[in-house]
Amino acid sequence: MGEPMRRTHFRLSPSQKERLSQAQERCREAAGSVHASAFVNVGDTILVDYENGFLRGHGTQLVDGQLLATVCGVVERVNKLVSVRPLRARYNPETGDVVVGRITEVAPKRWKVDVNSRQDAQLMLSAVNLPGGIQRRRTATDELNMRDLFTENDLISAEVQTLHQDGSLHLHTRSLKYGKLENGHLVKVAPYLIKRLKQHFHQLKQYGVQLILGCNGYVWISAVPPSSSEMEIDQKPADSESRQPGAGTSEGQNVEITRDLRVRICRIANAVRVLGACGFMIHPDSIVDTYEASLSWGIEPRQMISGEFHVRVVEREAEQRSKKG
Amino acid sequence: MLQSKSFVKKTRHGKVLKVVREHYLRDDIACGTISCTVCDNSKACLSSSSGQIIVFDTNVALHQIGLLENAAVSNVVVLSLVLEEVKNKNIGVYNRLRTICSNPSRNFFVFSNENHRETYIKGLAGESPNDRNDRAIRVASKWYHAHLGPTSKIVLVTDDAENRRRALAEGIVALSVHEYVQTLGNAELLDLIIRTGSEEAQTTGDAEDLRPSKRKVIYPEHKLMSEITSGLHKGIYHQGKLRVNRYNGFEATVSSESIGEEILIQGRMDMNRAFDGDVVAVELLPEDQWQANSLGKIAEDADEDDNEEAVGLVPDVAEAVTDTVAAGRAGRPRGRVIGIIKRNWRQYCGSLDPMLNSGGAGGFVHALFSAADRRIPRIRIQTRQFANLVNKRIIVAVDAWDRTMRYPAGHYVSTIGDIGDRDTESEVILLENDVNNKPFSKQVLDCLPPLPWSLAAEELQNPNRRDLRHIRVFSVDPPGCRDIDDALHCTLRPDGNYEVGVHIADVTNFVLPDTPLDEEASKRGTSVYLVERRIDMLPKPLTEDICSLRADVERLTFSVIWEMTPEAEILSTQFTKAIIKSCAAMSYAEAQARMDDSRLSDPLTVDLRNMNRLAKIMRKRRIDRGALTLASPEVKFEIDSETHDPLDVGMYQIREANQMIEEFMLAANVSVAEKIFGHFSQFSMLRRHPVPTPKMLEPLLLTAAAVAVDLDISSSKALADSLDRAVGGDPYFNKLIRILATRCMTQALYFSSGDLPPPEFHHYGLASPIYTHFTSPIRRYADVVVHRLLAAALGLIKLPAGLRDKALLTTVADNLNYRHRNAQMASRASVELHTLIFFKNRPTDTEARIVRIKSNGLIVFVPKFGIEGPVYLTGKKDTKDESDWIVDEQSQTTVSRDGKYRYKVLDKLVIHIEVVEPQPNRPKLQLTLVEQPNA
Amino acid sequence: MDFISPEGLRLDGRRPLELRQLQAEIGVVEKADGSATFEMGNTKVIAVVYGPREVQSRSQQQHDQALVRCEYSMASFSTGDRRRRGKGDRRATELSLVIRQTMEAAILTNLLPRSQIDIFVQVLQADGGTRACCINAATLALADAGIPMRDIVASCAAGYLNSTPILDLNYLEDSGGGPDLTVALFPKLDKVSLLQMDSKIPLDVFEKVMNLASEGAKAVAQFIREKLMENTKQLVLAKGR
């Protein structure tokens, strides 16, 4: 058997490795809801009912009348659609996804955004909320002042607008909840660990922390903006005082971040990291769960990224799963 | 299961490398016992029920290989560990051990203990490699015991007392070699056991006193290898092969690249225990000790009285002349051996020196063995069977030569036969020249086509084979020749030109590459012609029947056909495989008689005459180009058909018919050489004759100058012309000069064309820019190779893998040169043997010519019998005062003090030849002067 | 030199038709999209895949398929004597090209237009058969990265010494002077993606050696499949639900 976990920055002692593999075993047994034949390797034949017809989805190819998988993963069947979902692939965008991205380039009338996908996404100038909040035609001045809105290396949250045939991806930030992200902590995890939910913006009021779980695996953690209730509304009349760059931002500069808040943000961030490293699904419940566990075990945030904590998290998960199972 | 072997080694350039290797352990290795139910015993040959199963360690293998080869030792487990160690220490012993193992009747099983899961062990910390190996051997023995059950008897044989002790402690039966041999109950075997230093005291030098306490150091020490390498680097030591003077066992030369000339080693101390053929390291002596006397003496070592010049055949190449004379040089560098880099020990034939007190019948006797090869010093051996062996020719191997031992120590290997018995002596000649005369093995004979052989129908249909049975083909060979490999035809075409064909037996049709037959022939390299018999390269059915182009039978050939003008200009050359039917197989005498008889004019005789005419034109052209005609002092024996003793001996007569055949064979060889070189310029098998260096021709020039003959050595043509002009007092004079010229020639050699640039292909003697051997595939392997190359060049066959490899071809060529030289030496030795037998009861007086002047005598050549040897002028046991004779080197004369006798080189003399036996069983020819004042 | 003893064992104790011990690990470099190490005996190779991602030099972008780049290098500590090898090394360039072509044939590049896939292969320990090992490692890394492929590419080397075809030569046997044939094939589709040999051998010998190498590659393919399946299961089951 290979290493229990993907190569991480910590080393496990032999006894820890022992515990880890045992815990992982239990996890796997408990989660035995996936049928064995659903796993395929590249080139494996997929069992299909050829007479009834089927629709060939992603991750498959038809060779000599046989349906073969092109990636390693799990077979998904939805009615007649047969596809193979790979696990660790890059983010596969779908319309309506909330993503967190980083501006890589400022081009004429558009920005290029890195969203951990095959190609960089495009954010058209026409798809952002201009400062001032009004809808108007984009003038040449706007074009020249693009950098005032977003410049290179800025983090933004956006939504996938369209997905073109050739694979190019278009984003939009046409809502106040989208826009530039500041004063927070970005954690990168594998995209497949983030489930598509109704809501991707989560506010953990009890900690004063806001979470954005980007479907592309980028998770943004920051402090809760002061007037959170206002953020529920899509549009807001422009505030002449708040004529700041990126008025559609989720948080203003005015939030003061205390040390305590910082610790909490850090703890949440580490909780996300640990879950990502162990390969567990990331959603607010599991994050909160891990957070609480670390508190109850009296572990400092910086100790959370040690091997010992990882092992304990896995053991805990095993417990929970077997209880459920 | 995977283990890892890692060790650190140092490369030649001094870099340190870490080597890590995988080592897989298996569980499918068989134990090799026939009765075992667990293992796969398809290759099993040990029987656990009968007697004991032996396991021996490396030192036993290395030292007692002779004992292991004896058929009395069987049912043996050879561990792969032992094999590996032996291979690393001594390849020769390893090969012999492998031969025994592959022989199914000996019941030696190779057990791969290093890869067997249960018998592999890791070295413990602090354990030396030797200890680890010993422990592995013990573990393996123990495993065998456990595996085969309590009924089996496993015996560990080792001479290492410590190993035995530990084995016994672990419950393994362990014996020393001596004890083991005693269990076999065969007293003779005890003789085969070598005494090694670890067991008993070494034998010492003097026969009189063998007590260890009296041992004194005789020879200077050999330097350590590290000192030698650093000395070679610095240039104070020189490396080279030792070549001992055939006539003087304590004089040798070392040809070293670091000094242009040869270093002379004189005397027993300076030679310092080195043997002929060893690679030695030499230190030069101070210049004032370098040899001033350039004439050299016929050796007279005061201690040994048998190292004199012997009477033998006339040398035919410069290398055979090994007396260390280099005229005209003030002093040759002298040196002494300070270390031996590589030993060239092998097994030697010879006989034991008789001793006065040979001791009792059962006791050990320290006897001295004298080898037949005069370059080898005497060897001391121990034997219980002295009385039996003293009159026999035996084979002895050398073990060691310590500083304290006057003679090297060796041991007896086997007996050949009685001394003086002609067959025994012939056997000795063959052994000494590494000629394999064992009968062909069954595998080889299985490669032959079934007899009786006749032309198959497929061959007639073969489009690559021309049907030439309608052509008048004939062959001319020595009388009584049964292996006819060449036939010729010469037809007059309607347009006035001639079609001349040389047809050579198609041996490669039957000898296919990579078969046992081919491999055996390749090893043998050539047929060896002794006086009374022939050692064949190929089995008799091939040589005398299937391939031999006898008369009136259809045979397959590989032919060269020329279209020639009446002036013997070649217009076109064709090569083809063919079928012929020879109409006549003549001897040289017959062919000559036919041509000379003007009454005959049948088509065959006309063809012969035409051929002769063409041949003469070709010969003249060749001579104009510069081919040398040197005199061959070959003699021919007439053998009594019953006793096989020589009846008469005479000079070989060359007739026109001989020259005719020779001419066409040469032309065929040249044509084939050009063809194969044109196709395969990188790996053709060719033959070259290097130009002799002026240095080599010096003795000839000196002699010629002394008799007022002017020789021009600027080119072969110049030399040939000046030889033609060298006429002297009597008709034999010219022949003598030619004979002397022959001694200065280099040896012709086979080589691979990819190894040398084209100018080096030149054949000096034939004055041909390119040459090869094609015309005698029945008796020469080189021709077989050339046949295959030619067939590939013509597209008839695919070139076999072995011939495409340049390096392989070079090794083949080297082997052929070695075998060729050995065959020549064996032939000569056989002739000398028969000469001895001839003169045994026939003391004769005959005429002789002086060929060289020495300080205490003359070297004379006897034309009638083709022998050459020394004639002493001063008595042997005289004081070193040689002033009875005054020697003039420049004019090559020696004059007696009283002026009565005067001898000059090439003078005529009368001498007396008889066989004397100064020591029993050592007969030799002696030449003495029949005194005649002539000054 | 005796590469196969008369008892039928090679220098390291294997029989002529036996592969060395295979070991593989997937996911060794967390930052990369896909990574794997592959060991055949003492030969150890690490392959890292980045992509598909945005093409770095706009001029090389292809509108209908992905750009595959490959870089092969040998660590200076990979052989017995430590030797620094430059990137411009002829052998490295050749192998980079060879591996790129082999993998490109396997990747369904037209599903990923305008993107770039980088494969970096580095030899950590070299003991013969590095070419085959590199291809195997690259396959694992690509599968780990979730890049769609026609089939896995499995590769193995074989040779001919002492008149016997031998499978999976190590360094000593490689330097023995006999032919060295590497084959990479798609086991399911039964197609050959790479066939390379250095030396001259007769056709019948070639057939034997090629068949043997193909058999070896199929055995390696089996191993690769097992490893991938194991890895997939691990990830899915860990994720749960």
PDB file of N, CA and C in Angstrom, chain B residues 1-2 4-5 15-18 20-26 28-30 43 80 83 87 94 98 110-112 115 798 801 804, chain C residues 1-2 5-15 18-21 40-42 80-82 127 170 172 200-204:
ATOM      1  N   MET B   1      11.365 -12.266  -3.626  1.00  0.00           N
ATOM      2  CA  MET B   1      11.914 -11.463  -2.546  1.00  0.00           C
ATOM      3  C   MET B   1      13.140 -10.721  -3.052  1.00  0.00           C
ATOM      4  N   LEU B   2      13.242  -9.535  -2.672  1.00  0.00           N
ATOM      5  CA  LEU B   2      14.289  -8.697  -3.249  1.00  0.00           C
ATOM      6  C   LEU B   2      15.263  -8.256  -2.169  1.00  0.00           C
ATOM      7  N   SER B   4      19.097  -6.211  -1.660  1.00  0.00           N
ATOM      8  CA  SER B   4      19.895  -5.220  -2.370  1.00  0.00           C
ATOM      9  C   SER B   4      21.355  -5.422  -2.023  1.00  0.00           C
ATOM     10  N   LYS B   5      22.190  -5.484  -3.035  1.00  0.00           N
ATOM     11  CA  LYS B   5      23.619  -5.639  -2.759  1.00  0.00           C
ATOM     12  C   LYS B   5      24.258  -4.308  -3.085  1.00  0.00           C
ATOM     13  N   LYS B  15      38.321   6.992  -9.642  1.00  0.00           N
ATOM     14  CA  LYS B  15      37.067   7.506  -9.079  1.00  0.00           C
ATOM     15  C   LYS B  15      36.440   6.457  -8.195  1.00  0.00           C
ATOM     16  N   VAL B  16      35.719   6.915  -7.216  1.00  0.00           N
ATOM     17  CA  VAL B  16      35.047   5.975  -6.317  1.00  0.00           C
ATOM     18  C   VAL B  16      33.576   5.921  -6.698  1.00  0.00           C
ATOM     19  N   LEU B  17      33.104   4.724  -6.958  1.00  0.00           N
ATOM     20  CA  LEU B  17      31.718   4.561  -7.384  1.00  0.00           C
ATOM     21  C   LEU B  17      30.981   3.747  -6.348  1.00  0.00           C
ATOM     22  N   LYS B  18      29.718   4.123  -6.135  1.00  0.00           N
ATOM     23  CA  LYS B  18      28.907   3.236  -5.295  1.00  0.00           C
ATOM     24  C   LYS B  18      28.047   2.410  -6.240  1.00  0.00           C
ATOM     25  N   VAL B  20      25.008  -0.280  -6.645  1.00  0.00           N
ATOM     26  CA  VAL B  20      23.868  -0.896  -5.956  1.00  0.00           C
ATOM     27  C   VAL B  20      23.212  -1.849  -6.937  1.00  0.00           C
ATOM     28  N   ARG B  21      23.073  -3.070  -6.531  1.00  0.00           N
ATOM     29  CA  ARG B  21      22.466  -4.046  -7.430  1.00  0.00           C
ATOM     30  C   ARG B  21      21.337  -4.776  -6.744  1.00  0.00           C
ATOM     31  N   GLU B  22      20.392  -5.192  -7.573  1.00  0.00           N
ATOM     32  CA  GLU B  22      19.291  -5.987  -7.016  1.00  0.00           C
ATOM     33  C   GLU B  22      19.750  -7.414  -6.895  1.00  0.00           C
ATOM     34  N   HIS B  23      19.156  -8.108  -5.957  1.00  0.00           N
ATOM     35  CA  HIS B  23      19.476  -9.514  -5.806  1.00  0.00           C
ATOM     36  C   HIS B  23      18.176 -10.204  -5.448  1.00  0.00           C
ATOM     37  N   TYR B  24      17.638 -10.961  -6.390  1.00  0.00           N
ATOM     38  CA  TYR B  24      16.345 -11.598  -6.156  1.00  0.00           C
ATOM     39  C   TYR B  24      16.554 -12.976  -5.550  1.00  0.00           C
ATOM     40  N   LEU B  25      15.744 -13.292  -4.568  1.00  0.00           N
ATOM     41  CA  LEU B  25      15.793 -14.620  -3.973  1.00  0.00           C
ATOM     42  C   LEU B  25      14.601 -15.411  -4.482  1.00  0.00           C
ATOM     43  N   ARG B  26      14.841 -16.651  -4.762  1.00  0.00           N
ATOM     44  CA  ARG B  26      13.798 -17.449  -5.376  1.00  0.00           C
ATOM     45  C   ARG B  26      13.464 -18.647  -4.523  1.00  0.00           C
ATOM     46  N   ASP B  28      12.232 -21.371  -6.360  1.00  0.00           N
ATOM     47  CA  ASP B  28      12.006 -22.423  -7.346  1.00  0.00           C
ATOM     48  C   ASP B  28      13.322 -23.029  -7.803  1.00  0.00           C
ATOM     49  N   ILE B  29      14.341 -22.999  -6.938  1.00  0.00           N
ATOM     50  CA  ILE B  29      15.637 -23.567  -7.305  1.00  0.00           C
ATOM     51  C   ILE B  29      15.691 -24.998  -6.811  1.00  0.00           C
ATOM     52  N   ALA B  30      16.022 -25.881  -7.715  1.00  0.00           N
ATOM     53  CA  ALA B  30      15.983 -27.304  -7.370  1.00  0.00           C
ATOM     54  C   ALA B  30      17.253 -27.710  -6.650  1.00  0.00           C
ATOM     55  N   LYS B  43      16.596 -31.589 -14.055  1.00  0.00           N
ATOM     56  CA  LYS B  43      18.023 -31.584 -14.371  1.00  0.00           C
ATOM     57  C   LYS B  43      18.805 -32.265 -13.262  1.00  0.00           C
ATOM     58  N   SER B  80      26.924 -22.045  -6.473  1.00  0.00           N
ATOM     59  CA  SER B  80      27.151 -20.926  -7.393  1.00  0.00           C
ATOM     60  C   SER B  80      28.100 -19.907  -6.777  1.00  0.00           C
ATOM     61  N   LEU B  83      31.533 -21.108  -7.618  1.00  0.00           N
ATOM     62  CA  LEU B  83      31.806 -20.865  -9.040  1.00  0.00           C
ATOM     63  C   LEU B  83      32.169 -19.410  -9.284  1.00  0.00           C
ATOM     64  N   LYS B  87      35.661 -18.023 -10.663  1.00  0.00           N
ATOM     65  CA  LYS B  87      35.716 -17.257 -11.912  1.00  0.00           C
ATOM     66  C   LYS B  87      36.512 -15.980 -11.725  1.00  0.00           C
ATOM     67  N   TYR B  94      38.033 -22.018 -13.748  1.00  0.00           N
ATOM     68  CA  TYR B  94      36.574 -21.896 -13.872  1.00  0.00           C
ATOM     69  C   TYR B  94      36.081 -22.655 -15.093  1.00  0.00           C
ATOM     70  N   ARG B  98      33.504 -25.767 -15.143  1.00  0.00           N
ATOM     71  CA  ARG B  98      32.252 -25.737 -15.917  1.00  0.00           C
ATOM     72  C   ARG B  98      32.170 -26.941 -16.848  1.00  0.00           C
ATOM     73  N   VAL B 110      25.153 -27.967 -10.197  1.00  0.00           N
ATOM     74  CA  VAL B 110      25.389 -26.583  -9.789  1.00  0.00           C
ATOM     75  C   VAL B 110      24.158 -26.080  -9.052  1.00  0.00           C
ATOM     76  N   PHE B 111      24.341 -25.740  -7.789  1.00  0.00           N
ATOM     77  CA  PHE B 111      23.227 -25.286  -6.961  1.00  0.00           C
ATOM     78  C   PHE B 111      23.364 -23.788  -6.748  1.00  0.00           C
ATOM     79  N   SER B 112      22.336 -23.048  -7.158  1.00  0.00           N
ATOM     80  CA  SER B 112      22.422 -21.588  -7.051  1.00  0.00           C
ATOM     81  C   SER B 112      22.072 -21.170  -5.639  1.00  0.00           C
ATOM     82  N   ASN B 115      20.942 -17.473  -4.691  1.00  0.00           N
ATOM     83  CA  ASN B 115      19.608 -16.979  -5.042  1.00  0.00           C
ATOM     84  C   ASN B 115      18.489 -17.781  -4.400  1.00  0.00           C
ATOM     85  N   LYS B 798      22.722 -14.839 -46.739  1.00  0.00           N
ATOM     86  CA  LYS B 798      22.724 -13.690 -45.845  1.00  0.00           C
ATOM     87  C   LYS B 798      23.985 -13.788 -45.020  1.00  0.00           C
ATOM     88  N   ALA B 801      25.579 -13.591 -38.621  1.00  0.00           N
ATOM     89  CA  ALA B 801      25.781 -12.548 -37.608  1.00  0.00           C
ATOM     90  C   ALA B 801      27.226 -12.497 -37.165  1.00  0.00           C
ATOM     91  N   ARG B 804      29.423 -10.281 -39.218  1.00  0.00           N
ATOM     92  CA  ARG B 804      29.154  -8.854 -39.355  1.00  0.00           C
ATOM     93  C   ARG B 804      29.812  -8.073 -38.236  1.00  0.00           C
TER      94      ARG B 804
ATOM     95  N   MET C   1      30.776 -12.372 -21.669  1.00  0.00           N
ATOM     96  CA  MET C   1      30.386 -12.495 -20.261  1.00  0.00           C
ATOM     97  C   MET C   1      29.090 -13.263 -20.181  1.00  0.00           C
ATOM     98  N   ASP C   2      28.952 -14.013 -19.119  1.00  0.00           N
ATOM     99  CA  ASP C   2      27.768 -14.850 -18.955  1.00  0.00           C
ATOM    100  C   ASP C   2      26.628 -14.048 -18.353  1.00  0.00           C
ATOM    101  N   SER C   5      23.269 -17.579 -16.549  1.00  0.00           N
ATOM    102  CA  SER C   5      24.069 -18.731 -16.139  1.00  0.00           C
ATOM    103  C   SER C   5      23.479 -19.992 -16.743  1.00  0.00           C
ATOM    104  N   PRO C   6      24.295 -21.040 -16.857  1.00  0.00           N
ATOM    105  CA  PRO C   6      23.743 -22.291 -17.399  1.00  0.00           C
ATOM    106  C   PRO C   6      22.554 -22.801 -16.595  1.00  0.00           C
ATOM    107  N   GLU C   7      22.397 -22.296 -15.356  1.00  0.00           N
ATOM    108  CA  GLU C   7      21.239 -22.730 -14.583  1.00  0.00           C
ATOM    109  C   GLU C   7      19.991 -21.912 -14.927  1.00  0.00           C
ATOM    110  N   GLY C   8      20.136 -20.961 -15.830  1.00  0.00           N
ATOM    111  CA  GLY C   8      18.975 -20.185 -16.242  1.00  0.00           C
ATOM    112  C   GLY C   8      18.705 -18.971 -15.399  1.00  0.00           C
ATOM    113  N   LEU C   9      19.685 -18.540 -14.616  1.00  0.00           N
ATOM    114  CA  LEU C   9      19.476 -17.355 -13.788  1.00  0.00           C
ATOM    115  C   LEU C   9      20.298 -16.198 -14.336  1.00  0.00           C
ATOM    116  N   ARG C  10      19.725 -15.005 -14.264  1.00  0.00           N
ATOM    117  CA  ARG C  10      20.470 -13.839 -14.700  1.00  0.00           C
ATOM    118  C   ARG C  10      21.337 -13.334 -13.556  1.00  0.00           C
ATOM    119  N   LEU C  11      22.035 -12.225 -13.846  1.00  0.00           N
ATOM    120  CA  LEU C  11      22.994 -11.730 -12.861  1.00  0.00           C
ATOM    121  C   LEU C  11      22.339 -11.379 -11.541  1.00  0.00           C
ATOM    122  N   ASP C  12      21.080 -10.924 -11.598  1.00  0.00           N
ATOM    123  CA  ASP C  12      20.458 -10.556 -10.333  1.00  0.00           C
ATOM    124  C   ASP C  12      19.530 -11.642  -9.815  1.00  0.00           C
ATOM    125  N   GLY C  13      19.535 -12.809 -10.420  1.00  0.00           N
ATOM    126  CA  GLY C  13      18.750 -13.912  -9.907  1.00  0.00           C
ATOM    127  C   GLY C  13      17.398 -14.082 -10.576  1.00  0.00           C
ATOM    128  N   ARG C  14      17.067 -13.231 -11.549  1.00  0.00           N
ATOM    129  CA  ARG C  14      15.786 -13.425 -12.228  1.00  0.00           C
ATOM    130  C   ARG C  14      15.967 -14.432 -13.339  1.00  0.00           C
ATOM    131  N   ARG C  15      14.817 -14.936 -13.815  1.00  0.00           N
ATOM    132  CA  ARG C  15      14.880 -15.754 -15.021  1.00  0.00           C
ATOM    133  C   ARG C  15      14.668 -14.831 -16.213  1.00  0.00           C
ATOM    134  N   GLU C  18      11.356 -12.724 -16.575  1.00  0.00           N
ATOM    135  CA  GLU C  18      10.766 -12.101 -15.382  1.00  0.00           C
ATOM    136  C   GLU C  18      11.041 -10.616 -15.345  1.00  0.00           C
ATOM    137  N   LEU C  19      10.006  -9.876 -14.929  1.00  0.00           N
ATOM    138  CA  LEU C  19      10.136  -8.432 -14.752  1.00  0.00           C
ATOM    139  C   LEU C  19      10.753  -8.161 -13.391  1.00  0.00           C
ATOM    140  N   ARG C  20      11.268  -6.954 -13.237  1.00  0.00           N
ATOM    141  CA  ARG C  20      11.748  -6.578 -11.910  1.00  0.00           C
ATOM    142  C   ARG C  20      10.555  -6.190 -11.046  1.00  0.00           C
ATOM    143  N   GLN C  21      10.834  -5.929  -9.798  1.00  0.00           N
ATOM    144  CA  GLN C  21       9.754  -5.555  -8.902  1.00  0.00           C
ATOM    145  C   GLN C  21       9.230  -4.173  -9.274  1.00  0.00           C
ATOM    146  N   MET C  40      10.889   0.557 -11.426  1.00  0.00           N
ATOM    147  CA  MET C  40      11.061  -0.792 -11.971  1.00  0.00           C
ATOM    148  C   MET C  40      12.403  -1.288 -11.447  1.00  0.00           C
ATOM    149  N   GLY C  41      12.371  -2.091 -10.403  1.00  0.00           N
ATOM    150  CA  GLY C  41      13.618  -2.500  -9.780  1.00  0.00           C
ATOM    151  C   GLY C  41      14.262  -1.296  -9.131  1.00  0.00           C
ATOM    152  N   ASN C  42      15.504  -1.005  -9.501  1.00  0.00           N
ATOM    153  CA  ASN C  42      16.185   0.142  -8.928  1.00  0.00           C
ATOM    154  C   ASN C  42      16.035   1.406  -9.749  1.00  0.00           C
ATOM    155  N   GLY C  80      25.658   6.016 -10.998  1.00  0.00           N
ATOM    156  CA  GLY C  80      26.701   5.643 -10.060  1.00  0.00           C
ATOM    157  C   GLY C  80      27.660   6.791  -9.775  1.00  0.00           C
ATOM    158  N   ASP C  81      28.029   7.520 -10.827  1.00  0.00           N
ATOM    159  CA  ASP C  81      28.925   8.653 -10.571  1.00  0.00           C
ATOM    160  C   ASP C  81      28.139   9.944 -10.753  1.00  0.00           C
ATOM    161  N   ARG C  82      28.309  10.856  -9.871  1.00  0.00           N
ATOM    162  CA  ARG C  82      27.524  12.080  -9.862  1.00  0.00           C
ATOM    163  C   ARG C  82      27.964  12.972 -11.014  1.00  0.00           C
ATOM    164  N   ASP C 127      18.792   2.617 -13.489  1.00  0.00           N
ATOM    165  CA  ASP C 127      19.406   1.293 -13.499  1.00  0.00           C
ATOM    166  C   ASP C 127      18.893   0.509 -14.694  1.00  0.00           C
ATOM    167  N   ASN C 170      18.470  -4.645 -16.752  1.00  0.00           N
ATOM    168  CA  ASN C 170      19.005  -3.627 -15.860  1.00  0.00           C
ATOM    169  C   ASN C 170      20.295  -3.064 -16.472  1.00  0.00           C
ATOM    170  N   LEU C 172      23.498  -3.328 -16.044  1.00  0.00           N
ATOM    171  CA  LEU C 172      24.584  -4.227 -16.440  1.00  0.00           C
ATOM    172  C   LEU C 172      24.250  -4.945 -17.734  1.00  0.00           C
ATOM    173  N   LYS C 200      21.549  -3.679 -34.551  1.00  0.00           N
ATOM    174  CA  LYS C 200      21.110  -4.340 -35.775  1.00  0.00           C
ATOM    175  C   LYS C 200      20.893  -5.796 -35.432  1.00  0.00           C
ATOM    176  N   ILE C 201      19.690  -6.280 -35.628  1.00  0.00           N
ATOM    177  CA  ILE C 201      19.497  -7.715 -35.386  1.00  0.00           C
ATOM    178  C   ILE C 201      18.675  -8.313 -36.524  1.00  0.00           C
ATOM    179  N   PRO C 202      18.813  -9.596 -36.751  1.00  0.00           N
ATOM    180  CA  PRO C 202      18.034 -10.234 -37.810  1.00  0.00           C
ATOM    181  C   PRO C 202      16.539 -10.242 -37.469  1.00  0.00           C
ATOM    182  N   LEU C 203      15.724 -10.390 -38.462  1.00  0.00           N
ATOM    183  CA  LEU C 203      14.282 -10.191 -38.311  1.00  0.00           C
ATOM    184  C   LEU C 203      13.643 -11.186 -37.360  1.00  0.00           C
ATOM    185  N   ASP C 204      14.099 -12.441 -37.414  1.00  0.00           N
ATOM    186  CA  ASP C 204      13.426 -13.419 -36.549  1.00  0.00           C
ATOM    187  C   ASP C 204      13.729 -13.138 -35.074  1.00  0.00           C
TER     188      ASP C 204
END
